[in-house]
Amino acid sequence: MTIWGTGEKVKHYFADELVKEVEITGAQFLVKFLEHKGVAQVYGLPGATNLPLYEAVLEGEYMRIINVRNEQTAIFMADGYARSTEKIGICTIASGSGATNLLTGFYSANEDSVPLIAFIDLQEVQDGGIVERAQSVTKAAYLVTKASDLPKVMSEAWTAANQGRKGPVLVNLPLKVQKEFLKINLENYLMKENAEPVRAMQVTDSQLEQVYTLIEEAQNPVLMVGGGVALGSSGEDLIDLAQLLQIPVVSSLMGKDCFPNYHPLYAGMAGTMCQTPLGEKTLLGADLVLNLDGGINSWSAEKINSLKEGCKIIHIRADQKEVTDQNSTELIITSDIKNFLRKLSRFIRDRQYEPSREALERIELLQIERTRIDRLRDLGCGPLKPEQAIVEVRKGLRPDAIVTLDHGLSQIWANQLHEAYEPRTFLITDRAAAPGWGLGAAMGAQLAYPERQVVNVVGDASLSVCLQELATAAKHNIPVVVVVFQRGLGLAAVAKGMGVEAELVEKPKQITDALARAFSAYRPYLIEILVDPGAQSSAGFPGTMNSVREVS
């Protein structure tokens, strides 16, 4: 055996497979393609129709398959892996109804721009038009009819998942294609794959000039941050620009971890049902919004009309999707977010920009207001409130700990009170709001970063949707910590029955000690926190967006 690789990729291949044309099965080709791309893990559920793929993985030395109990969890794990690493997540499931179980995962990944590829193996008798059905919730969907088409399909699928606004891809790989042989020169093919980098669109000099002019003219500019900043690994560039301009930063749900929540320029969340009072007030007072994939694109007309009269919006996006509101839009820039941030910072420095005294005073007032609001937060006495639990959980985590959230009130409480310090450490399913997503995503993130703390914060109802996957964590010894808010369903005993250590917590001060025990166990662990069953969320801040202005 010989070692062959380019750049940072080092993969194992038999020497004769690289120097001449070889005959291999479709499944074997797929495994070699994925190995070359750096894929080390595949999440899946085995069946008679994807066994050739399983066998091809076992023949290799680099990849392994993590088996789950439900198909949704396989795609949720691929999703969590992708969100936490910025790499493409991979999953595979067997034929039949398993394919339809992936549709929720596709929808979630597509709405949140998460790159993943799912392989199914439906025969014609079972297909049911699944490829056509999936097209509305994926970036691309393929049906492979012969093995010789696989090299082309996989090149296209990988590019589609990873280029522009990222997203999920479906590849239907029937059993006969997995077993069928194709002839290919792997060296030539893989070298061509290396030679075709993903090309991102870039901002122009004239657009930078327009942006700079609008910033200079604005009295209250605001940076609105969305998930596209994290998808482009642009966190440090965002901090640099915000500090250079000395303007407030607000975030959408997906952008919460793109900017350090402790930073003096961070005002909070805005434009979402989980908005914070200061974040919403800051956005509503802006006369210029630099929308870095911040979700304004999908706002309703009512929300956009709630912005300050005359407010101008600059949309910066990685793709060319249509902007919902054209009246407030001053400029639309299609560019890689990282490229835009770096070029704009350089452009501003070249003009020796200095923030005005008024800008610095606004930041001081922002800090005063932030401190005032924090002091008003009174969680009171009585039963343990979920808000208290969220604050205590944060105290027990390292700065780089990864937190995944599920659907429901637990997500709302955590969005408003949990502080995210680093990019890709606060993972949520946004528009899909899929119950059961958080545990699968947490396991995927934990497998990507075995040395990191990974916590799934979840309500007992949502956990019950995917409770069987605790057995998956136990079987593969995935040391994820599940923090579940108990409001009627006692799940600690069930977790123990599945091989997961568990304990019940009833007081706030017990939470950090419980987390310390969980992380020192180095195995899956469940902490059941008994919270006030009558606790309500403050989703969206009391009243409508207009009422926020009235009480400010």
XYZ file of C-alpha atoms in Angstrom:
552
model
C 0.000 0.000 0.000
C 1.150 3.522 -0.702
C 0.234 6.971 0.566
C -1.161 9.432 -1.955
C -2.397 12.929 -1.295
C -2.372 16.587 -2.253
C -2.258 19.532 0.092
C -3.527 18.600 3.533
C -5.438 15.579 2.282
C -3.668 12.259 2.863
C -5.544 9.152 1.801
C -4.648 5.482 1.466
C -4.877 3.802 -1.949
C -3.386 0.717 -3.528
C -0.626 1.897 -5.868
C -2.005 0.142 -8.965
C -5.343 1.897 -8.468
C -3.678 5.239 -9.115
C -1.385 4.576 -12.052
C -3.734 2.796 -14.389
C -7.368 2.344 -15.261
C -9.092 0.003 -12.797
C -12.449 -1.720 -12.670
C -14.343 -1.118 -9.435
C -17.964 -1.187 -8.327
C -20.084 1.914 -8.001
C -20.031 1.557 -4.211
C -16.239 1.255 -4.169
C -15.885 4.339 -6.341
C -18.164 6.303 -4.049
C -16.094 5.383 -0.988
C -12.851 6.362 -2.729
C -14.385 9.670 -3.801
C -15.523 10.453 -0.247
C -12.173 9.417 1.225
C -10.415 11.732 -1.194
C -12.676 14.580 -0.035
C -11.682 13.964 3.576
C -14.893 12.286 4.743
C -14.163 10.158 7.790
C -17.686 9.465 9.051
C -20.992 8.481 7.490
C -24.225 8.378 9.495
C -26.790 5.846 8.446
C -29.183 2.967 8.784
C -28.349 -0.302 7.010
C -30.677 -2.361 4.861
C -30.504 -4.906 2.079
C -30.231 -2.232 -0.619
C -27.275 -0.266 0.771
C -25.155 -3.200 1.957
C -22.685 -2.854 -0.967
C -21.908 0.669 0.256
C -21.450 -0.604 3.813
C -19.135 -3.353 2.560
C -17.076 -0.864 0.546
C -16.618 1.285 3.662
C -15.491 -1.750 5.657
C -12.949 -2.603 2.938
C -11.262 0.781 3.434
C -9.208 2.089 6.319
C -10.286 5.690 6.603
C -14.075 5.883 6.947
C -16.544 4.451 9.419
C -20.338 4.360 9.554
C -22.257 5.354 12.683
C -25.550 3.457 12.743
C -28.640 5.151 14.183
C -32.167 4.034 15.128
C -34.129 6.375 12.865
C -33.374 7.850 9.441
C -34.084 11.405 10.611
C -31.291 11.140 13.142
C -28.830 10.161 10.398
C -29.468 13.368 8.471
C -29.610 15.414 11.699
C -26.161 14.084 12.638
C -24.815 14.971 9.194
C -26.378 18.403 9.680
C -24.761 18.947 13.100
C -21.407 17.757 11.786
C -21.622 20.193 8.861
C -22.741 23.183 10.942
C -19.953 22.722 13.469
C -17.139 22.097 10.953
C -18.138 23.871 7.699
C -17.505 20.540 5.978
C -20.042 18.475 4.052
C -21.957 15.978 6.188
C -22.731 12.545 4.725
C -25.527 10.090 5.504
C -27.001 6.968 3.926
C -30.243 5.105 4.480
C -31.889 1.975 3.091
C -34.862 1.810 0.757
C -38.551 2.263 1.432
C -40.146 4.782 3.760
C -36.715 5.684 5.111
C -36.289 8.073 2.208
C -39.334 10.114 3.163
C -38.013 10.301 6.724
C -35.154 12.398 5.337
C -37.401 15.151 3.978
C -37.590 17.088 7.252
C -33.806 16.999 7.474
C -33.514 18.233 3.901
C -35.937 21.061 4.630
C -34.010 22.132 7.727
C -30.627 22.035 5.982
C -31.939 23.787 2.890
C -33.513 26.653 4.831
C -30.394 27.098 6.968
C -27.865 26.637 4.116
C -26.153 23.549 5.517
C -23.987 21.457 3.142
C -24.724 17.742 3.260
C -25.206 14.833 0.873
C -27.657 12.013 1.556
C -27.483 8.715 -0.322
C -30.631 6.652 -0.716
C -31.089 3.451 -2.696
C -34.649 3.299 -3.926
C -35.495 0.874 -6.666
C -37.995 1.837 -9.338
C -40.799 -0.003 -7.549
C -40.165 1.969 -4.335
C -39.132 5.338 -5.762
C -42.502 7.050 -5.525
C -41.040 10.127 -7.181
C -38.779 10.814 -4.193
C -36.167 12.590 -6.317
C -38.824 14.930 -7.702
C -40.345 15.443 -4.247
C -36.952 16.312 -2.787
C -36.149 18.971 -5.371
C -38.125 21.625 -3.487
C -36.110 21.083 -0.288
C -32.635 20.447 -1.729
C -30.145 22.297 -3.892
C -29.973 19.311 -6.234
C -31.377 15.790 -6.469
C -29.957 13.009 -8.666
C -31.083 9.570 -9.786
C -28.079 7.511 -10.944
C -29.046 4.892 -13.504
C -25.621 3.437 -14.338
C -22.295 3.267 -12.530
C -20.382 5.036 -15.299
C -22.353 8.212 -14.489
C -21.183 8.281 -10.880
C -17.931 10.279 -11.386
C -19.821 13.117 -13.078
C -22.726 13.016 -10.625
C -20.477 13.107 -7.564
C -18.454 16.026 -8.899
C -21.650 17.968 -9.509
C -23.221 16.964 -6.186
C -20.164 17.989 -4.175
C -19.973 21.356 -5.936
C -23.707 21.975 -5.524
C -23.581 21.320 -1.765
C -20.546 23.529 -1.220
C -20.806 26.390 -3.705
C -22.540 29.752 -3.256
C -25.302 29.437 -0.691
C -24.620 25.947 0.615
C -27.278 23.300 0.996
C -28.304 19.631 0.951
C -28.086 17.270 -2.023
C -29.876 13.958 -2.587
C -28.287 11.127 -4.576
C -30.440 8.085 -5.308
C -28.031 5.196 -5.819
C -29.999 2.006 -6.593
C -28.617 -1.364 -5.575
C -27.763 -2.369 -9.147
C -25.625 0.790 -9.574
C -23.773 0.100 -6.325
C -22.883 -3.407 -7.563
C -22.240 -2.509 -11.193
C -18.619 -2.131 -12.332
C -17.089 0.931 -13.991
C -13.642 1.536 -15.426
C -11.823 4.660 -14.291
C -8.325 6.096 -13.908
C -8.544 7.351 -10.342
C -5.351 9.397 -10.550
C -6.588 11.453 -13.495
C -10.061 11.864 -12.067
C -9.007 12.867 -8.551
C -6.344 15.252 -9.816
C -9.017 16.966 -11.904
C -11.165 17.251 -8.779
C -8.283 19.028 -7.021
C -7.823 21.418 -9.924
C -11.377 22.789 -9.839
C -11.727 25.036 -6.768
C -15.048 26.557 -5.757
C -15.326 30.053 -7.188
C -17.068 32.645 -5.031
C -18.534 35.924 -6.251
C -16.731 39.050 -5.047
C -17.744 42.624 -4.263
C -16.619 45.287 -6.753
C -14.741 48.522 -6.036
C -17.699 50.627 -7.141
C -19.959 48.765 -4.698
C -17.465 49.360 -1.897
C -17.502 53.073 -2.703
C -21.309 53.093 -2.474
C -21.275 51.276 0.866
C -18.663 53.631 2.300
C -20.665 56.697 1.223
C -23.840 55.357 2.830
C -21.991 54.609 6.082
C -20.565 58.140 6.189
C -23.993 59.665 5.611
C -25.759 57.534 8.250
C -26.384 58.745 11.796
C -27.276 55.362 13.307
C -25.826 52.520 11.201
C -26.216 48.933 12.418
C -24.638 45.637 11.361
C -27.271 42.867 11.087
C -25.589 39.468 11.218
C -26.954 36.136 9.976
C -25.749 32.579 9.616
C -23.917 33.323 6.368
C -21.124 34.875 8.420
C -20.479 31.580 10.205
C -20.871 29.581 6.989
C -18.021 31.606 5.514
C -15.838 31.420 8.665
C -15.929 35.213 8.785
C -16.211 35.828 12.531
C -12.832 37.514 12.981
C -13.390 39.679 9.905
C -16.767 40.782 11.277
C -15.224 41.788 14.605
C -12.552 43.749 12.764
C -15.114 45.691 10.702
C -17.417 46.413 13.652
C -14.538 47.698 15.767
C -13.213 49.772 12.889
C -16.596 51.453 12.369
C -17.625 51.427 16.052
C -21.240 50.573 15.243
C -23.630 48.180 17.050
C -24.111 44.588 15.962
C -27.440 42.786 16.141
C -28.002 39.190 15.095
C -30.679 36.908 13.729
C -31.296 33.459 15.205
C -28.703 31.914 12.901
C -26.192 34.691 13.515
C -26.129 34.637 17.315
C -22.750 32.896 17.542
C -21.164 34.906 14.710
C -20.230 37.765 17.046
C -19.100 37.379 20.688
C -22.154 38.061 22.840
C -19.980 39.650 25.558
C -18.491 42.195 23.110
C -19.270 45.872 23.905
C -20.671 46.340 20.391
C -23.161 43.462 20.597
C -26.694 44.701 21.198
C -28.561 41.393 21.043
C -30.976 39.566 18.767
C -33.524 41.262 16.518
C -36.194 40.536 13.943
C -37.143 37.136 15.344
C -39.537 35.650 17.860
C -36.510 35.248 20.162
C -35.479 38.890 19.906
C -34.038 40.695 22.931
C -35.335 44.130 23.954
C -32.041 45.944 23.375
C -31.362 44.176 20.096
C -34.794 45.035 18.734
C -34.594 48.638 19.964
C -31.191 49.071 18.312
C -32.421 47.761 14.976
C -35.618 49.817 15.022
C -33.584 52.969 15.648
C -31.213 52.413 12.719
C -31.186 54.611 9.624
C -28.835 52.222 7.778
C -28.689 48.421 8.082
C -25.794 46.425 6.626
C -27.594 43.107 6.327
C -24.951 40.373 6.308
C -27.300 37.495 5.481
C -29.248 38.566 8.553
C -32.679 37.281 7.636
C -34.280 40.586 6.594
C -34.698 38.978 3.181
C -37.421 36.726 4.578
C -39.194 39.332 6.688
C -42.854 40.116 6.143
C -43.906 43.526 4.850
C -45.238 44.363 8.321
C -41.845 43.772 9.897
C -39.977 45.807 7.283
C -42.459 48.667 7.660
C -41.659 48.716 11.387
C -38.152 49.941 10.664
C -37.413 53.625 11.112
C -38.858 55.788 8.351
C -36.215 56.373 5.696
C -34.051 53.478 6.892
C -31.856 52.142 4.096
C -30.816 48.500 3.784
C -27.703 47.122 2.123
C -28.124 43.408 1.437
C -24.928 41.338 1.243
C -25.604 37.741 0.219
C -23.710 34.778 -1.145
C -26.376 34.009 -3.739
C -28.748 35.871 -6.022
C -32.044 35.102 -4.305
C -34.696 37.742 -4.745
C -34.931 40.405 -2.036
C -38.408 40.486 -0.483
C -38.619 44.259 -0.049
C -37.381 46.608 -2.749
C -38.632 49.869 -1.196
C -36.161 49.967 1.708
C -33.348 48.375 -0.271
C -30.614 50.803 -1.228
C -28.060 48.311 -2.518
C -27.848 44.561 -3.211
C -24.393 42.972 -3.271
C -23.852 39.342 -4.238
C -20.531 38.382 -2.722
C -18.776 35.881 -0.534
C -19.305 37.339 2.967
C -15.682 36.915 4.019
C -14.487 38.604 0.842
C -16.882 41.517 1.415
C -15.853 42.056 5.042
C -12.139 42.000 4.297
C -12.366 44.262 1.280
C -14.602 46.776 3.034
C -12.281 46.952 6.055
C -9.310 47.516 3.762
C -11.245 50.143 1.792
C -12.165 52.015 4.984
C -8.613 51.946 6.336
C -7.256 53.266 3.036
C -9.478 56.328 3.535
C -8.184 56.765 7.079
C -11.671 56.536 8.513
C -12.141 57.615 12.122
C -15.390 57.014 14.019
C -17.114 60.207 15.092
C -17.502 61.313 18.688
C -21.235 60.714 18.321
C -20.574 57.107 17.293
C -18.438 56.506 20.382
C -21.093 58.094 22.589
C -23.734 55.787 21.108
C -21.655 52.753 22.072
C -21.293 54.091 25.631
C -25.064 54.526 25.836
C -25.485 50.997 24.473
C -23.424 49.635 27.351
C -25.351 51.648 29.925
C -28.654 50.358 28.530
C -27.355 46.792 28.428
C -26.344 46.976 32.085
C -29.718 48.466 33.026
C -31.647 45.680 31.291
C -29.492 42.988 32.906
C -30.310 44.409 36.339
C -34.022 44.324 35.579
C -33.890 40.583 35.006
C -35.570 39.194 38.100
C -36.116 35.485 38.088
C -37.720 35.603 41.519
C -38.202 32.812 44.017
C -40.254 29.668 43.905
C -39.776 26.681 41.565
C -36.638 26.574 39.416
C -37.287 28.580 36.264
C -35.891 27.470 32.886
C -34.261 30.893 32.509
C -32.255 30.253 35.684
C -31.223 26.863 34.345
C -29.967 28.396 31.072
C -27.807 30.907 32.937
C -26.360 28.215 35.204
C -25.637 25.866 32.287
C -23.583 28.617 30.603
C -21.530 28.994 33.799
C -20.610 25.314 33.640
C -19.322 25.382 30.054
C -16.031 26.319 28.463
C -16.046 29.235 25.979
C -15.721 26.861 23.002
C -18.448 24.469 24.170
C -21.001 23.597 21.476
C -24.675 23.908 22.390
C -27.470 22.488 20.234
C -31.086 23.480 20.684
C -34.277 21.716 19.857
C -37.729 22.891 18.952
C -39.927 24.642 21.506
C -39.672 26.810 24.597
C -36.201 25.550 25.523
C -34.918 27.069 22.268
C -36.564 30.416 23.007
C -35.186 30.597 26.550
C -31.672 29.669 25.410
C -31.734 32.079 22.480
C -32.526 34.963 24.797
C -30.260 34.110 27.742
C -27.400 31.856 26.614
C -24.225 33.734 25.669
C -22.320 32.443 22.644
C -18.626 33.293 22.552
C -17.268 31.614 19.428
C -18.583 30.864 15.915
C -20.234 27.494 15.306
C -20.923 26.888 18.988
C -24.661 27.659 19.045
C -26.492 25.318 16.688
C -30.219 25.546 16.027
C -32.704 24.490 13.397
C -34.271 27.779 12.407
C -37.296 27.704 10.104
C -37.857 23.953 10.211
C -37.904 23.917 14.041
C -37.774 20.127 13.874
C -38.431 18.314 17.181
C -35.672 15.824 17.890
C -33.082 17.689 15.798
C -30.894 18.767 18.695
C -29.721 15.367 19.914
C -28.727 14.170 16.447
C -26.955 17.470 15.721
C -25.142 17.261 19.060
C -23.885 13.742 18.321
C -22.648 14.845 14.899
C -20.825 17.825 16.414
C -19.361 15.674 19.191
C -17.986 13.170 16.688
C -16.447 16.071 14.777
C -14.816 17.451 17.948
C -14.230 14.621 20.446
C -12.232 16.946 22.729
C -14.917 19.645 22.991
C -17.832 19.932 25.390
C -21.096 19.368 23.487
C -24.468 19.901 25.149
C -28.005 19.419 23.830
C -30.461 21.667 25.690
C -33.938 20.257 25.171
C -37.429 20.011 26.613
C -38.815 16.658 27.706
C -41.428 16.618 24.933
C -38.881 17.172 22.156
C -36.476 14.621 23.614
C -39.233 12.032 23.648
C -39.364 12.307 19.837
C -35.816 10.943 19.526
C -35.394 9.195 22.859
C -34.258 5.974 21.197
C -31.099 7.720 20.001
C -29.744 7.767 23.536
C -29.044 4.103 22.821
C -27.087 5.205 19.727
C -24.950 7.523 21.879
C -24.386 4.729 24.396
C -23.487 2.121 21.768
C -20.898 4.342 20.084
C -19.810 5.990 23.361
C -20.501 9.490 22.076
C -19.893 11.669 25.188
C -22.640 14.197 24.481
C -24.407 15.751 27.485
C -28.189 16.111 27.287
C -29.704 18.789 29.532
C -33.454 18.186 29.568
C -36.049 20.433 31.187
C -38.456 18.157 33.009
C -42.005 19.532 32.992
C -43.932 16.334 33.407
C -41.996 13.514 31.751
C -39.354 11.841 33.899
C -36.678 10.620 31.489
C -33.655 9.962 33.711
C -34.752 6.384 34.435
C -35.368 5.744 30.743
C -31.886 7.039 29.894
C -30.300 4.701 32.414
C -32.172 1.803 30.845
C -30.509 2.661 27.527
C -27.027 2.675 29.015
C -26.718 6.441 29.574
C -25.742 7.811 32.973
C -28.332 10.234 34.319
C -29.210 12.331 37.347
C -31.996 14.644 38.519
C -31.308 18.274 39.491
C -33.800 20.424 41.393
C -31.846 23.540 42.445
C -29.932 26.127 40.357
C -26.643 25.762 42.230
C -26.580 22.003 41.546
C -26.358 22.468 37.783
C -22.667 23.365 37.417
C -21.619 20.446 39.637
C -23.797 18.094 37.596
C -22.164 19.339 34.387
C -18.702 18.762 35.896
C -19.640 15.160 36.679
C -21.082 14.700 33.205
C -17.981 15.936 31.376
C -15.629 13.938 33.587
C -17.562 10.741 32.812
C -16.390 10.763 29.150
C -19.556 8.977 28.067
C -23.112 10.055 27.184
C -24.807 11.676 30.144
C -28.294 13.058 30.821
C -29.038 15.815 33.342
C -32.742 16.119 34.059
C -33.584 19.542 35.515
C -36.894 19.803 37.300
C -38.275 23.215 36.260
C -41.447 25.153 36.928
C -44.130 23.425 34.784
C -46.010 26.722 34.509
C -43.065 28.714 33.108
C -43.862 30.741 30.003
C -41.584 32.202 27.341
C -41.186 35.877 26.521
C -40.954 35.076 22.830
C -40.882 38.164 20.697
C -40.873 40.493 23.740
C -44.364 41.445 24.944
C -46.492 42.877 22.131
C -45.695 43.548 18.518
C -42.591 45.145 17.024
C -44.380 48.505 17.087
C -44.986 48.189 20.813
C -41.224 47.858 21.323
C -40.853 51.341 19.918
C -43.622 52.620 22.202
C -41.971 51.374 25.388
C -38.438 52.423 24.393
